[in-house]
mmCIF file with all atom_site columns, C-alpha atoms in Angstrom:
data_model
loop_
_atom_site.group_PDB
_atom_site.id
_atom_site.type_symbol
_atom_site.label_atom_id
_atom_site.label_alt_id
_atom_site.label_comp_id
_atom_site.label_asym_id
_atom_site.label_entity_id
_atom_site.label_seq_id
_atom_site.pdbx_PDB_ins_code
_atom_site.Cartn_x
_atom_site.Cartn_y
_atom_site.Cartn_z
_atom_site.occupancy
_atom_site.B_iso_or_equiv
_atom_site.pdbx_formal_charge
_atom_site.auth_seq_id
_atom_site.auth_comp_id
_atom_site.auth_asym_id
_atom_site.auth_atom_id
_atom_site.pdbx_PDB_model_num
ATOM 1  C CA . MET A 1 1  ? 3.942  -36.791 38.502 1.00 0.00 ? 1  MET A CA 1
ATOM 2  C CA . LEU A 1 2  ? 2.874  -34.049 39.675 1.00 0.00 ? 2  LEU A CA 1
ATOM 3  C CA . LEU A 1 3  ? 0.006  -31.788 39.272 1.00 0.00 ? 3  LEU A CA 1
ATOM 4  C CA . ILE A 1 4  ? 0.845  -27.529 39.382 1.00 0.00 ? 4  ILE A CA 1
ATOM 5  C CA . ASP A 1 5  ? -2.040 -25.809 39.564 1.00 0.00 ? 5  ASP A CA 1
ATOM 6  C CA . GLY A 1 6  ? -3.960 -28.874 38.407 1.00 0.00 ? 6  GLY A CA 1
ATOM 7  C CA . GLN A 1 7  ? -2.410 -29.485 35.474 1.00 0.00 ? 7  GLN A CA 1
ATOM 8  C CA . ARG A 1 8  ? -0.327 -33.493 35.410 1.00 0.00 ? 8  ARG A CA 1
ATOM 9  C CA . VAL A 1 9  ? 3.813  -32.297 34.889 1.00 0.00 ? 9  VAL A CA 1
ATOM 10 C CA . LEU A 1 10 ? 6.096  -35.221 34.403 1.00 0.00 ? 10 LEU A CA 1
ATOM 11 C CA . SER A 1 11 ? 8.089  -34.395 38.015 1.00 0.00 ? 11 SER A CA 1
ATOM 12 C CA . CYS A 1 12 ? 10.844 -35.787 36.410 1.00 0.00 ? 12 CYS A CA 1
ATOM 13 C CA . PHE A 1 13 ? 11.369 -33.132 34.021 1.00 0.00 ? 13 PHE A CA 1
ATOM 14 C CA . VAL A 1 14 ? 10.559 -29.821 36.737 1.00 0.00 ? 14 VAL A CA 1
ATOM 15 C CA . LEU A 1 15 ? 12.557 -28.303 38.788 1.00 0.00 ? 15 LEU A CA 1
ATOM 16 C CA . ALA A 1 16 ? 11.428 -27.894 42.086 1.00 0.00 ? 16 ALA A CA 1
ATOM 17 C CA . ALA A 1 17 ? 13.218 -24.291 42.499 1.00 0.00 ? 17 ALA A CA 1
ATOM 18 C CA . LEU A 1 18 ? 11.389 -23.222 39.020 1.00 0.00 ? 18 LEU A CA 1
ATOM 19 C CA . ALA A 1 19 ? 7.986  -24.775 40.380 1.00 0.00 ? 19 ALA A CA 1
ATOM 20 C CA . ASP A 1 20 ? 5.140  -21.696 40.479 1.00 0.00 ? 20 ASP A CA 1
ATOM 21 C CA . GLY A 1 21 ? 1.762  -22.593 41.793 1.00 0.00 ? 21 GLY A CA 1
ATOM 22 C CA . GLU A 1 22 ? 0.013  -24.555 44.226 1.00 0.00 ? 22 GLU A CA 1
ATOM 23 C CA . ILE A 1 23 ? 1.662  -27.875 43.838 1.00 0.00 ? 23 ILE A CA 1
ATOM 24 C CA . THR A 1 24 ? 0.069  -31.525 44.819 1.00 0.00 ? 24 THR A CA 1
ATOM 25 C CA . THR A 1 25 ? 2.620  -34.479 44.915 1.00 0.00 ? 25 THR A CA 1
ATOM 26 C CA . ILE A 1 26 ? 1.246  -38.145 45.290 1.00 0.00 ? 26 ILE A CA 1
ATOM 27 C CA . GLU A 1 27 ? 1.030  -37.777 48.912 1.00 0.00 ? 27 GLU A CA 1
ATOM 28 C CA . GLY A 1 28 ? -2.122 -35.339 49.341 1.00 0.00 ? 28 GLY A CA 1
ATOM 29 C CA . LEU A 1 29 ? -4.136 -37.206 46.561 1.00 0.00 ? 29 LEU A CA 1
ATOM 30 C CA . ALA A 1 30 ? -6.211 -38.434 49.611 1.00 0.00 ? 30 ALA A CA 1
ATOM 31 C CA . ALA A 1 31 ? -6.936 -37.265 52.849 1.00 0.00 ? 31 ALA A CA 1
ATOM 32 C CA . GLU A 1 32 ? -4.923 -38.314 55.511 1.00 0.00 ? 32 GLU A CA 1
ATOM 33 C CA . THR A 1 33 ? -7.661 -41.030 56.880 1.00 0.00 ? 33 THR A CA 1
ATOM 34 C CA . GLY A 1 34 ? -9.396 -43.769 54.897 1.00 0.00 ? 34 GLY A CA 1
ATOM 35 C CA . PRO A 1 35 ? -8.592 -44.882 51.314 1.00 0.00 ? 35 PRO A CA 1
ATOM 36 C CA . LEU A 1 36 ? -6.003 -44.039 49.461 1.00 0.00 ? 36 LEU A CA 1
ATOM 37 C CA . HIS A 1 37 ? -7.016 -43.214 46.379 1.00 0.00 ? 37 HIS A CA 1
ATOM 38 C CA . PRO A 1 38 ? -6.868 -44.663 43.406 1.00 0.00 ? 38 PRO A CA 1
ATOM 39 C CA . MET A 1 39 ? -3.855 -42.845 41.438 1.00 0.00 ? 39 MET A CA 1
ATOM 40 C CA . GLN A 1 40 ? -2.272 -44.092 44.671 1.00 0.00 ? 40 GLN A CA 1
ATOM 41 C CA . GLN A 1 41 ? -3.222 -47.928 45.132 1.00 0.00 ? 41 GLN A CA 1
ATOM 42 C CA . ALA A 1 42 ? -1.947 -48.041 40.937 1.00 0.00 ? 42 ALA A CA 1
ATOM 43 C CA . LEU A 1 43 ? 1.059  -46.500 42.075 1.00 0.00 ? 43 LEU A CA 1
ATOM 44 C CA . VAL A 1 44 ? 1.182  -49.616 44.871 1.00 0.00 ? 44 VAL A CA 1
ATOM 45 C CA . GLU A 1 45 ? -0.068 -51.984 42.841 1.00 0.00 ? 45 GLU A CA 1
ATOM 46 C CA . CYS A 1 46 ? 3.052  -51.397 40.290 1.00 0.00 ? 46 CYS A CA 1
ATOM 47 C CA . ASP A 1 47 ? 5.863  -50.779 42.443 1.00 0.00 ? 47 ASP A CA 1
ATOM 48 C CA . GLY A 1 48 ? 5.901  -46.953 41.736 1.00 0.00 ? 48 GLY A CA 1
ATOM 49 C CA . TYR A 1 49 ? 7.235  -46.304 45.037 1.00 0.00 ? 49 TYR A CA 1
ATOM 50 C CA . GLN A 1 50 ? 10.974 -48.213 44.081 1.00 0.00 ? 50 GLN A CA 1
ATOM 51 C CA . SER A 1 51 ? 12.658 -43.980 44.444 1.00 0.00 ? 51 SER A CA 1
ATOM 52 C CA . VAL A 1 52 ? 13.062 -45.418 47.474 1.00 0.00 ? 52 VAL A CA 1
ATOM 53 C CA . ARG A 1 53 ? 14.226 -48.677 46.919 1.00 0.00 ? 53 ARG A CA 1
ATOM 54 C CA . LEU A 1 54 ? 16.921 -46.799 44.950 1.00 0.00 ? 54 LEU A CA 1
ATOM 55 C CA . LEU A 1 55 ? 17.826 -44.707 47.876 1.00 0.00 ? 55 LEU A CA 1
ATOM 56 C CA . HIS A 1 56 ? 18.431 -47.705 50.376 1.00 0.00 ? 56 HIS A CA 1
ATOM 57 C CA . ALA A 1 57 ? 20.719 -49.303 47.920 1.00 0.00 ? 57 ALA A CA 1
ATOM 58 C CA . GLY A 1 58 ? 22.956 -46.364 47.903 1.00 0.00 ? 58 GLY A CA 1
ATOM 59 C CA . ALA A 1 59 ? 21.400 -45.273 44.549 1.00 0.00 ? 59 ALA A CA 1
ATOM 60 C CA . ASP A 1 60 ? 22.946 -41.932 43.931 1.00 0.00 ? 60 ASP A CA 1
ATOM 61 C CA . PRO A 1 61 ? 19.964 -39.762 43.649 1.00 0.00 ? 61 PRO A CA 1
ATOM 62 C CA . VAL A 1 62 ? 21.264 -36.293 41.081 1.00 0.00 ? 62 VAL A CA 1
ATOM 63 C CA . GLY A 1 63 ? 22.990 -36.408 37.574 1.00 0.00 ? 63 GLY A CA 1
ATOM 64 C CA . HIS A 1 64 ? 21.997 -38.788 34.513 1.00 0.00 ? 64 HIS A CA 1
ATOM 65 C CA . ARG A 1 65 ? 21.077 -41.419 37.025 1.00 0.00 ? 65 ARG A CA 1
ATOM 66 C CA . LEU A 1 66 ? 17.141 -40.024 37.681 1.00 0.00 ? 66 LEU A CA 1
ATOM 67 C CA . ARG A 1 67 ? 16.920 -38.693 34.203 1.00 0.00 ? 67 ARG A CA 1
ATOM 68 C CA . PRO A 1 68 ? 15.337 -40.252 31.619 1.00 0.00 ? 68 PRO A CA 1
ATOM 69 C CA . GLY A 1 69 ? 17.447 -42.547 30.073 1.00 0.00 ? 69 GLY A CA 1
ATOM 70 C CA . GLY A 1 70 ? 19.158 -43.427 33.601 1.00 0.00 ? 70 GLY A CA 1
ATOM 71 C CA . PRO A 1 71 ? 18.285 -46.400 35.557 1.00 0.00 ? 71 PRO A CA 1
ATOM 72 C CA . CYS A 1 72 ? 14.809 -44.949 37.051 1.00 0.00 ? 72 CYS A CA 1
ATOM 73 C CA . GLY A 1 73 ? 12.229 -47.676 37.681 1.00 0.00 ? 73 GLY A CA 1
ATOM 74 C CA . LEU A 1 74 ? 9.895  -45.433 36.431 1.00 0.00 ? 74 LEU A CA 1
ATOM 75 C CA . ARG A 1 75 ? 10.428 -45.442 32.789 1.00 0.00 ? 75 ARG A CA 1
ATOM 76 C CA . GLY A 1 76 ? 8.039  -47.749 31.292 1.00 0.00 ? 76 GLY A CA 1
ATOM 77 C CA . ARG A 1 77 ? 5.308  -47.636 34.073 1.00 0.00 ? 77 ARG A CA 1
ATOM 78 C CA . GLY A 1 78 ? 3.715  -44.735 33.359 1.00 0.00 ? 78 GLY A CA 1
ATOM 79 C CA . PRO A 1 79 ? 1.154  -46.316 30.854 1.00 0.00 ? 79 PRO A CA 1
ATOM 80 C CA . ARG A 1 80 ? 0.669  -49.427 33.146 1.00 0.00 ? 80 ARG A CA 1
ATOM 81 C CA . ILE A 1 81 ? -0.063 -46.677 36.026 1.00 0.00 ? 81 ILE A CA 1
ATOM 82 C CA . HIS A 1 82 ? -2.583 -45.140 34.205 1.00 0.00 ? 82 HIS A CA 1
ATOM 83 C CA . GLU A 1 83 ? -4.460 -48.255 32.775 1.00 0.00 ? 83 GLU A CA 1
ATOM 84 C CA . ARG A 1 84 ? -5.960 -48.876 35.544 1.00 0.00 ? 84 ARG A CA 1
#
């Protein structure tokens, strides 16, 4: 998930080259120092950092592997994260 001009967008469906506007990623939600933003904390608690593990495991970060229906670990986690 990311914000484009303040609107929530599922990043899995946005090509970076076509994104236009002010883009805010999860890293941009909180100040550089201080506590995590509630969304950042929810991702930590729900293992939302799984993409790093995919890359360390040698996963191919292109193609069907990271699209909906592929082995992306965030599939199904959205509702759990948004409940927090």
